[in-house]
mmCIF file of C-alpha atoms in Angstrom:
data_model
loop_
_atom_site.group_PDB
_atom_site.id
_atom_site.type_symbol
_atom_site.label_atom_id
_atom_site.label_comp_id
_atom_site.label_asym_id
_atom_site.label_seq_id
_atom_site.Cartn_x
_atom_site.Cartn_y
_atom_site.Cartn_z
ATOM 1 C CA MET A 1 -42.987 30.587 -53.626
ATOM 2 C CA PRO A 2 -39.716 32.329 -52.444
ATOM 3 C CA PRO A 3 -39.983 34.464 -49.367
ATOM 4 C CA LYS A 4 -41.236 38.213 -49.925
ATOM 5 C CA HIS A 5 -39.649 39.722 -46.948
ATOM 6 C CA PHE A 6 -37.119 39.041 -44.227
ATOM 7 C CA THR A 7 -37.007 40.329 -40.735
ATOM 8 C CA LEU A 8 -34.039 42.563 -39.785
ATOM 9 C CA ASN A 9 -32.476 42.688 -36.358
ATOM 10 C CA THR A 10 -34.315 45.919 -35.854
ATOM 11 C CA GLY A 11 -37.793 44.155 -36.259
ATOM 12 C CA ALA A 12 -38.435 45.911 -39.647
ATOM 13 C CA LYS A 13 -39.227 43.741 -42.784
ATOM 14 C CA ILE A 14 -37.129 43.998 -45.729
ATOM 15 C CA PRO A 15 -38.213 42.883 -49.159
ATOM 16 C CA SER A 16 -36.368 39.761 -50.660
ATOM 17 C CA ILE A 17 -35.822 41.457 -53.946
ATOM 18 C CA GLY A 18 -35.164 45.068 -54.832
ATOM 19 C CA LEU A 19 -34.161 47.315 -57.772
ATOM 20 C CA GLY A 20 -30.461 48.267 -58.032
ATOM 21 C CA THR A 21 -29.586 51.647 -59.491
ATOM 22 C CA TRP A 22 -25.867 51.375 -59.741
ATOM 23 C CA GLN A 23 -24.548 52.119 -63.320
ATOM 24 C CA SER A 24 -28.046 52.736 -64.712
ATOM 25 C CA PRO A 25 -27.885 54.771 -67.786
ATOM 26 C CA PRO A 26 -28.453 58.498 -67.137
ATOM 27 C CA GLY A 27 -32.037 59.780 -68.204
ATOM 28 C CA GLN A 28 -33.461 56.334 -67.731
ATOM 29 C CA VAL A 29 -33.250 55.969 -63.846
ATOM 30 C CA ALA A 30 -36.554 57.848 -62.878
ATOM 31 C CA SER A 31 -38.529 55.970 -65.208
ATOM 32 C CA ALA A 32 -37.188 52.652 -64.079
ATOM 33 C CA VAL A 33 -37.889 53.417 -60.400
ATOM 34 C CA SER A 34 -41.415 54.673 -61.093
ATOM 35 C CA TYR A 35 -42.191 51.548 -63.277
ATOM 36 C CA ALA A 36 -40.617 49.056 -60.656
ATOM 37 C CA LEU A 37 -42.572 50.624 -57.902
ATOM 38 C CA GLN A 38 -45.707 50.394 -59.709
ATOM 39 C CA ASN A 39 -45.097 46.936 -60.725
ATOM 40 C CA GLY A 40 -44.504 44.952 -57.465
ATOM 41 C CA TYR A 41 -41.236 46.223 -56.265
ATOM 42 C CA THR A 42 -41.130 47.844 -52.686
ATOM 43 C CA LEU A 43 -37.184 48.189 -52.306
ATOM 44 C CA ILE A 44 -35.066 50.750 -54.269
ATOM 45 C CA ASP A 45 -31.172 50.579 -53.701
ATOM 46 C CA GLY A 46 -29.305 53.767 -54.379
ATOM 47 C CA ALA A 47 -26.351 55.703 -53.082
ATOM 48 C CA TYR A 48 -24.757 59.254 -53.373
ATOM 49 C CA CYS A 49 -21.687 57.692 -55.240
ATOM 50 C CA TYR A 50 -23.867 56.579 -58.074
ATOM 51 C CA ALA A 51 -24.626 60.312 -58.967
ATOM 52 C CA ASN A 52 -28.044 59.563 -59.943
ATOM 53 C CA GLU A 53 -30.173 59.983 -56.706
ATOM 54 C CA ASP A 54 -31.778 63.040 -58.255
ATOM 55 C CA GLU A 55 -33.355 60.877 -60.898
ATOM 56 C CA VAL A 56 -34.267 58.146 -58.200
ATOM 57 C CA GLY A 57 -36.133 60.819 -56.418
ATOM 58 C CA GLN A 58 -38.119 61.825 -59.522
ATOM 59 C CA GLY A 59 -39.055 58.275 -59.962
ATOM 60 C CA LEU A 60 -40.163 57.902 -56.415
ATOM 61 C CA ALA A 61 -42.261 61.131 -56.645
ATOM 62 C CA GLU A 62 -43.694 59.935 -59.994
ATOM 63 C CA ALA A 63 -44.836 56.560 -58.443
ATOM 64 C CA PHE A 64 -46.119 58.203 -55.127
ATOM 65 C CA SER A 65 -48.079 60.627 -57.180
ATOM 66 C CA ALA A 66 -49.683 57.895 -59.317
ATOM 67 C CA GLY A 67 -51.319 56.720 -56.131
ATOM 68 C CA LYS A 68 -50.299 53.074 -56.467
ATOM 69 C CA VAL A 69 -47.649 53.140 -53.798
ATOM 70 C CA LYS A 70 -47.125 55.166 -50.465
ATOM 71 C CA ARG A 71 -43.963 56.248 -49.043
ATOM 72 C CA GLU A 72 -44.533 54.093 -45.795
ATOM 73 C CA ASP A 73 -44.726 50.954 -47.965
ATOM 74 C CA ILE A 74 -41.414 51.619 -49.757
ATOM 75 C CA PHE A 75 -37.867 50.394 -48.407
ATOM 76 C CA VAL A 76 -35.403 53.026 -49.624
ATOM 77 C CA VAL A 77 -31.601 52.474 -49.250
ATOM 78 C CA SER A 78 -28.714 54.895 -49.654
ATOM 79 C CA LYS A 79 -25.074 54.687 -48.566
ATOM 80 C CA VAL A 80 -22.531 57.412 -47.432
ATOM 81 C CA TRP A 81 -19.662 57.684 -49.669
ATOM 82 C CA THR A 82 -16.050 57.505 -48.739
ATOM 83 C CA THR A 83 -15.479 61.065 -49.083
ATOM 84 C CA TYR A 84 -17.990 61.787 -46.456
ATOM 85 C CA ASN A 85 -16.952 59.265 -43.934
ATOM 86 C CA THR A 86 -15.918 61.918 -41.415
ATOM 87 C CA ARG A 87 -19.168 63.834 -41.981
ATOM 88 C CA VAL A 88 -21.846 61.152 -42.272
ATOM 89 C CA GLU A 89 -24.953 63.266 -41.508
ATOM 90 C CA GLU A 90 -23.729 65.738 -44.215
ATOM 91 C CA GLY A 91 -23.551 62.936 -46.715
ATOM 92 C CA LEU A 92 -27.089 61.699 -45.632
ATOM 93 C CA ASP A 93 -28.490 65.042 -45.921
ATOM 94 C CA LYS A 94 -27.282 65.318 -49.514
ATOM 95 C CA SER A 95 -28.950 61.946 -50.499
ATOM 96 C CA LEU A 96 -32.263 63.006 -48.723
ATOM 97 C CA LYS A 97 -32.438 66.289 -50.637
ATOM 98 C CA SER A 98 -31.781 64.590 -54.099
ATOM 99 C CA LEU A 99 -34.179 61.787 -53.054
ATOM 100 C CA GLY A 100 -36.865 64.353 -52.233
ATOM 101 C CA LEU A 101 -37.296 62.344 -48.822
ATOM 102 C CA ASP A 102 -37.307 63.047 -45.059
ATOM 103 C CA TYR A 103 -35.745 59.951 -44.104
ATOM 104 C CA VAL A 104 -34.332 56.630 -45.806
ATOM 105 C CA ASP A 105 -35.250 53.281 -44.424
ATOM 106 C CA MET A 106 -31.348 52.143 -44.535
ATOM 107 C CA PHE A 107 -28.198 53.849 -44.586
ATOM 108 C CA LEU A 108 -25.011 51.891 -45.172
ATOM 109 C CA VAL A 109 -21.379 52.729 -45.001
ATOM 110 C CA HIS A 110 -20.397 52.189 -48.653
ATOM 111 C CA TRP A 111 -16.738 51.201 -48.238
ATOM 112 C CA PRO A 112 -14.697 51.195 -44.969
ATOM 113 C CA LEU A 113 -12.019 53.592 -45.948
ATOM 114 C CA LEU A 114 -11.584 57.484 -46.271
ATOM 115 C CA MET A 115 -11.019 59.489 -49.494
ATOM 116 C CA ASN A 116 -9.763 62.881 -49.050
ATOM 117 C CA PRO A 117 -12.680 65.041 -47.844
ATOM 118 C CA GLU A 118 -11.045 68.110 -49.171
ATOM 119 C CA GLY A 119 -9.617 66.553 -52.286
ATOM 120 C CA ASN A 120 -9.859 67.794 -55.837
ATOM 121 C CA HIS A 121 -13.332 65.787 -56.679
ATOM 122 C CA ASP A 122 -16.413 65.268 -54.407
ATOM 123 C CA ARG A 123 -16.659 61.645 -55.123
ATOM 124 C CA PHE A 124 -13.248 60.542 -56.544
ATOM 125 C CA PRO A 125 -10.306 62.619 -55.403
ATOM 126 C CA THR A 126 -6.973 61.889 -56.984
ATOM 127 C CA LYS A 127 -3.216 62.426 -56.132
ATOM 128 C CA PRO A 128 -0.976 64.055 -58.859
ATOM 129 C CA ASP A 129 0.002 60.654 -60.027
ATOM 130 C CA GLY A 130 -3.693 60.043 -60.788
ATOM 131 C CA SER A 131 -4.070 57.358 -58.161
ATOM 132 C CA ARG A 132 -7.027 57.617 -55.756
ATOM 133 C CA ASP A 133 -6.431 60.112 -52.839
ATOM 134 C CA ILE A 134 -6.917 57.794 -49.862
ATOM 135 C CA ILE A 135 -6.276 59.107 -46.185
ATOM 136 C CA GLN A 136 -4.257 56.266 -44.750
ATOM 137 C CA GLY A 137 -4.626 55.200 -41.193
ATOM 138 C CA TYR A 138 -8.323 56.159 -40.963
ATOM 139 C CA ASN A 139 -10.351 53.978 -38.604
ATOM 140 C CA HIS A 140 -13.696 52.789 -40.103
ATOM 141 C CA VAL A 141 -15.052 52.516 -36.549
ATOM 142 C CA ASP A 142 -15.201 56.047 -36.383
ATOM 143 C CA THR A 143 -17.504 56.221 -39.300
ATOM 144 C CA TRP A 144 -19.742 53.907 -37.546
ATOM 145 C CA LYS A 145 -19.902 55.800 -34.488
ATOM 146 C CA GLN A 146 -21.231 58.709 -36.641
ATOM 147 C CA MET A 147 -23.557 56.265 -38.162
ATOM 148 C CA GLU A 148 -25.002 55.219 -34.749
ATOM 149 C CA ALA A 149 -25.661 59.069 -33.956
ATOM 150 C CA LEU A 150 -27.873 59.297 -37.018
ATOM 151 C CA LEU A 151 -30.477 57.156 -35.590
ATOM 152 C CA LYS A 152 -31.492 59.794 -33.286
ATOM 153 C CA THR A 153 -32.042 62.417 -35.944
ATOM 154 C CA GLY A 154 -35.003 60.247 -37.574
ATOM 155 C CA LYS A 155 -33.187 60.798 -40.937
ATOM 156 C CA THR A 156 -32.909 56.945 -41.075
ATOM 157 C CA LYS A 157 -34.622 54.062 -39.670
ATOM 158 C CA ALA A 158 -31.661 51.675 -39.645
ATOM 159 C CA ILE A 159 -27.984 51.593 -40.389
ATOM 160 C CA GLY A 160 -25.723 49.155 -41.820
ATOM 161 C CA VAL A 161 -22.629 48.452 -43.810
ATOM 162 C CA SER A 162 -21.618 47.629 -47.248
ATOM 163 C CA ASN A 163 -18.539 45.698 -48.702
ATOM 164 C CA TYR A 164 -17.510 44.484 -45.295
ATOM 165 C CA SER A 165 -15.213 41.396 -45.052
ATOM 166 C CA LYS A 166 -15.188 39.124 -42.102
ATOM 167 C CA LEU A 167 -12.216 40.823 -40.853
ATOM 168 C CA TYR A 168 -13.638 44.188 -41.018
ATOM 169 C CA LEU A 169 -16.726 43.067 -39.303
ATOM 170 C CA GLU A 170 -14.659 41.591 -36.501
ATOM 171 C CA GLN A 171 -12.844 44.749 -36.102
ATOM 172 C CA LEU A 172 -16.170 46.843 -35.961
ATOM 173 C CA LEU A 173 -18.491 44.575 -33.808
ATOM 174 C CA PRO A 174 -16.654 44.976 -30.457
ATOM 175 C CA HIS A 175 -16.798 48.746 -30.733
ATOM 176 C CA ALA A 176 -20.570 48.842 -31.903
ATOM 177 C CA THR A 177 -23.436 49.932 -29.690
ATOM 178 C CA VAL A 178 -25.757 49.237 -32.600
ATOM 179 C CA ILE A 179 -25.041 45.972 -34.596
ATOM 180 C CA PRO A 180 -25.473 46.559 -38.337
ATOM 181 C CA ALA A 181 -28.690 45.665 -39.713
ATOM 182 C CA VAL A 182 -27.225 44.855 -43.228
ATOM 183 C CA ASN A 183 -24.120 43.984 -44.924
ATOM 184 C CA GLN A 184 -24.486 44.592 -48.579
ATOM 185 C CA ILE A 185 -21.881 42.523 -50.535
ATOM 186 C CA GLU A 186 -21.229 41.255 -54.040
ATOM 187 C CA ASN A 187 -22.564 37.613 -53.813
ATOM 188 C CA HIS A 188 -23.517 34.954 -56.419
ATOM 189 C CA PRO A 189 -22.449 31.222 -56.737
ATOM 190 C CA GLY A 190 -19.110 32.523 -58.214
ATOM 191 C CA LEU A 191 -18.470 34.490 -55.078
ATOM 192 C CA PRO A 192 -20.231 32.861 -52.184
ATOM 193 C CA GLN A 193 -18.233 34.830 -49.585
ATOM 194 C CA GLN A 194 -19.527 32.019 -47.133
ATOM 195 C CA GLU A 195 -17.277 33.071 -44.150
ATOM 196 C CA ILE A 196 -19.023 36.591 -44.409
ATOM 197 C CA VAL A 197 -22.523 34.960 -44.717
ATOM 198 C CA ASP A 198 -22.041 32.620 -41.848
ATOM 199 C CA LEU A 199 -20.781 35.464 -39.521
ATOM 200 C CA CYS A 200 -23.482 37.703 -40.377
ATOM 201 C CA LYS A 201 -25.965 34.960 -39.725
ATOM 202 C CA GLU A 202 -24.531 34.406 -36.443
ATOM 203 C CA LYS A 203 -24.585 38.061 -35.465
ATOM 204 C CA GLY A 204 -28.130 38.725 -36.805
ATOM 205 C CA ILE A 205 -26.841 41.000 -39.771
ATOM 206 C CA HIS A 206 -28.918 40.613 -42.935
ATOM 207 C CA ILE A 207 -27.179 40.090 -46.395
ATOM 208 C CA MET A 208 -28.129 42.245 -49.225
ATOM 209 C CA ALA A 209 -26.700 40.685 -52.548
ATOM 210 C CA TYR A 210 -25.573 42.913 -55.385
ATOM 211 C CA SER A 211 -24.246 41.789 -58.788
ATOM 212 C CA PRO A 212 -26.130 38.731 -58.681
ATOM 213 C CA LEU A 213 -25.630 37.994 -62.289
ATOM 214 C CA GLY A 214 -21.756 38.608 -61.931
ATOM 215 C CA SER A 215 -21.981 42.338 -62.959
ATOM 216 C CA THR A 216 -22.008 43.736 -66.582
ATOM 217 C CA GLY A 217 -22.714 41.128 -69.253
ATOM 218 C CA GLY A 218 -24.143 38.552 -66.726
ATOM 219 C CA PRO A 219 -21.000 36.317 -66.927
ATOM 220 C CA LEU A 220 -22.507 33.728 -64.498
ATOM 221 C CA LEU A 221 -25.655 33.289 -66.977
ATOM 222 C CA SER A 222 -23.506 30.645 -68.899
ATOM 223 C CA ALA A 223 -22.118 28.734 -65.757
ATOM 224 C CA GLU A 224 -22.881 24.961 -66.155
ATOM 225 C CA PRO A 225 -25.048 24.260 -63.005
ATOM 226 C CA VAL A 226 -27.042 27.498 -63.727
ATOM 227 C CA VAL A 227 -27.771 26.533 -67.161
ATOM 228 C CA LYS A 228 -28.693 22.995 -66.029
ATOM 229 C CA ILE A 229 -31.126 24.111 -63.337
ATOM 230 C CA ALA A 230 -32.672 26.639 -65.496
ATOM 231 C CA GLU A 231 -33.523 24.108 -68.127
ATOM 232 C CA LYS A 232 -34.939 21.650 -65.290
ATOM 233 C CA HIS A 233 -37.235 24.372 -64.127
ATOM 234 C CA GLY A 234 -38.163 25.960 -67.734
ATOM 235 C CA VAL A 235 -36.926 29.315 -66.774
ATOM 236 C CA LYS A 236 -33.916 31.578 -67.787
ATOM 237 C CA PRO A 237 -30.470 31.450 -66.226
ATOM 238 C CA SER A 238 -31.143 34.683 -64.575
ATOM 239 C CA SER A 239 -34.065 33.468 -62.804
ATOM 240 C CA VAL A 240 -31.868 30.772 -61.178
ATOM 241 C CA LEU A 241 -29.250 33.347 -60.128
ATOM 242 C CA LEU A 242 -31.824 35.644 -58.762
ATOM 243 C CA SER A 243 -33.595 32.910 -56.821
ATOM 244 C CA TYR A 244 -30.148 31.493 -55.479
ATOM 245 C CA HIS A 245 -30.473 33.997 -52.540
ATOM 246 C CA GLY A 246 -33.834 33.366 -51.216
ATOM 247 C CA PRO A 247 -32.809 29.978 -49.689
ATOM 248 C CA ARG A 248 -29.814 31.571 -48.207
ATOM 249 C CA GLY A 249 -32.120 34.262 -46.330
ATOM 250 C CA SER A 250 -30.604 37.061 -48.419
ATOM 251 C CA THR A 251 -32.131 39.994 -50.227
ATOM 252 C CA VAL A 252 -31.027 40.227 -53.910
ATOM 253 C CA LEU A 253 -30.882 43.514 -55.977
ATOM 254 C CA ALA A 254 -31.700 43.101 -59.688
ATOM 255 C CA LYS A 255 -30.719 45.907 -61.735
ATOM 256 C CA SER A 256 -32.507 46.823 -65.090
ATOM 257 C CA VAL A 257 -34.011 49.934 -66.631
ATOM 258 C CA THR A 258 -36.009 47.801 -69.349
ATOM 259 C CA PRO A 259 -39.706 47.388 -68.162
ATOM 260 C CA GLU A 260 -39.989 43.946 -69.601
ATOM 261 C CA ARG A 261 -36.727 42.950 -67.692
ATOM 262 C CA ILE A 262 -37.709 44.614 -64.519
ATOM 263 C CA LYS A 263 -41.169 42.891 -64.254
ATOM 264 C CA GLU A 264 -39.603 39.651 -65.363
ATOM 265 C CA ASN A 265 -36.862 39.765 -62.578
ATOM 266 C CA ILE A 266 -39.500 39.818 -59.830
ATOM 267 C CA GLU A 267 -41.904 37.627 -61.592
ATOM 268 C CA SER A 268 -39.575 34.802 -62.344
ATOM 269 C CA LEU A 269 -38.228 33.835 -58.963
ATOM 270 C CA ILE A 270 -38.646 30.122 -58.249
ATOM 271 C CA ASP A 271 -38.069 27.795 -55.467
ATOM 272 C CA LEU A 272 -34.865 25.887 -55.726
ATOM 273 C CA ASP A 273 -35.176 22.441 -54.385
ATOM 274 C CA GLU A 274 -32.377 20.921 -52.178
ATOM 275 C CA GLU A 275 -30.784 19.290 -55.087
ATOM 276 C CA ASP A 276 -30.546 22.559 -57.027
ATOM 277 C CA GLN A 277 -29.124 24.225 -53.730
ATOM 278 C CA ALA A 278 -26.560 21.350 -53.405
ATOM 279 C CA GLU A 279 -25.500 21.750 -57.054
ATOM 280 C CA LEU A 280 -25.084 25.331 -56.717
ATOM 281 C CA LYS A 281 -22.950 25.105 -53.483
ATOM 282 C CA ALA A 282 -20.779 22.201 -55.123
ATOM 283 C CA TYR A 283 -20.045 24.635 -57.904
ATOM 284 C CA SER A 284 -19.187 27.457 -55.389
ATOM 285 C CA ASP A 285 -17.166 25.214 -53.124
ATOM 286 C CA LYS A 286 -15.094 23.990 -56.047
ATOM 287 C CA LEU A 287 -14.290 27.588 -57.149
ATOM 288 C CA VAL A 288 -13.203 28.444 -53.534
ATOM 289 C CA ALA A 289 -11.162 25.282 -53.176
ATOM 290 C CA GLU A 290 -9.227 26.042 -56.386
ATOM 291 C CA LYS A 291 -9.089 29.580 -55.504
ATOM 292 C CA LYS A 292 -10.871 30.646 -58.786
ATOM 293 C CA TRP A 293 -13.327 32.998 -57.282
ATOM 294 C CA GLN A 294 -14.931 35.480 -59.437
ATOM 295 C CA ARG A 295 -15.367 38.935 -58.075
ATOM 296 C CA PHE A 296 -16.348 41.549 -60.462
ATOM 297 C CA VAL A 297 -16.651 44.787 -58.312
ATOM 298 C CA TYR A 298 -13.507 45.774 -56.731
ATOM 299 C CA PRO A 299 -12.579 49.553 -57.153
ATOM 300 C CA PRO A 300 -8.937 50.447 -57.394
ATOM 301 C CA PHE A 301 -8.542 51.997 -53.793
ATOM 302 C CA GLY A 302 -5.185 50.187 -53.068
ATOM 303 C CA VAL A 303 -6.593 49.020 -49.677
ATOM 304 C CA ASN A 304 -6.531 45.651 -48.271
ATOM 305 C CA PHE A 305 -9.946 44.947 -47.143
ATOM 306 C CA GLY A 306 -9.407 41.447 -45.874
ATOM 307 C CA PHE A 307 -11.169 39.412 -48.565
ATOM 308 C CA PRO A 308 -9.506 35.992 -49.058
ATOM 309 C CA ASP A 309 -9.744 36.277 -52.918
ATOM 310 C CA LYS A 310 -7.814 39.571 -52.811
ATOM 311 C CA GLN A 311 -4.949 38.681 -50.644
#
């Protein structure tokens, strides 16, 4: 069977699969979190930006009160949003209050930029022309220094980054006294981001993969090698895409609010053999060589984050 956990550079164990909560429909998040925790999941991924951490907190409380899981057995991830990148602890405090927790297991820099902390909206401030209100020239390393300081507070057990390219990691690492434990990125056969994965492996930074099916609608479910491998193993294409990350040493985030799908996602992971992995790699390599990458999540920040597919 695929691995159940990976070991972080902190020595802590992180589950190989977790429940993602981004874009989950309002009113359904709490029950999804509660159900997942009572049916095998031990990792919940969230963020202040998702505007649903109150519901995530309700789901956590419900699962804990049911007596099947304890707080110390659950790995909770949150992220500081871009309007809080100059006041990181305040951002964490807001998340902790919503989650009803004293600490999170992992706190990430959601994106390495600064949106106006005094703008016209708490999460998505805009300029008069409607564009995102970005503070130009801000150094993301300054945010990381605040993240490092959080470790002394006990409010998070580990810190990491999200949506960091190879370029941005190379800017950060020389100034880091704490190496990020995680880099959470969009990752799937259509966007292998191998240059980031390889650098992270070299530096001991664990990859967490989001949008494993290619985001809304699951566009990668119909990719030829994915369908072929699914038929070979007698599973759904979604199982192949979720199982893709185990051999890569990465944690994958599966998003659903449907009980049947939540349970299916964690129970349908399979061992991809060397032939399967080679087929998926060949598919990825061809897309990269032809510059036909498939990135599905790229907010209109108007910032060059250094990703090769966005130059």
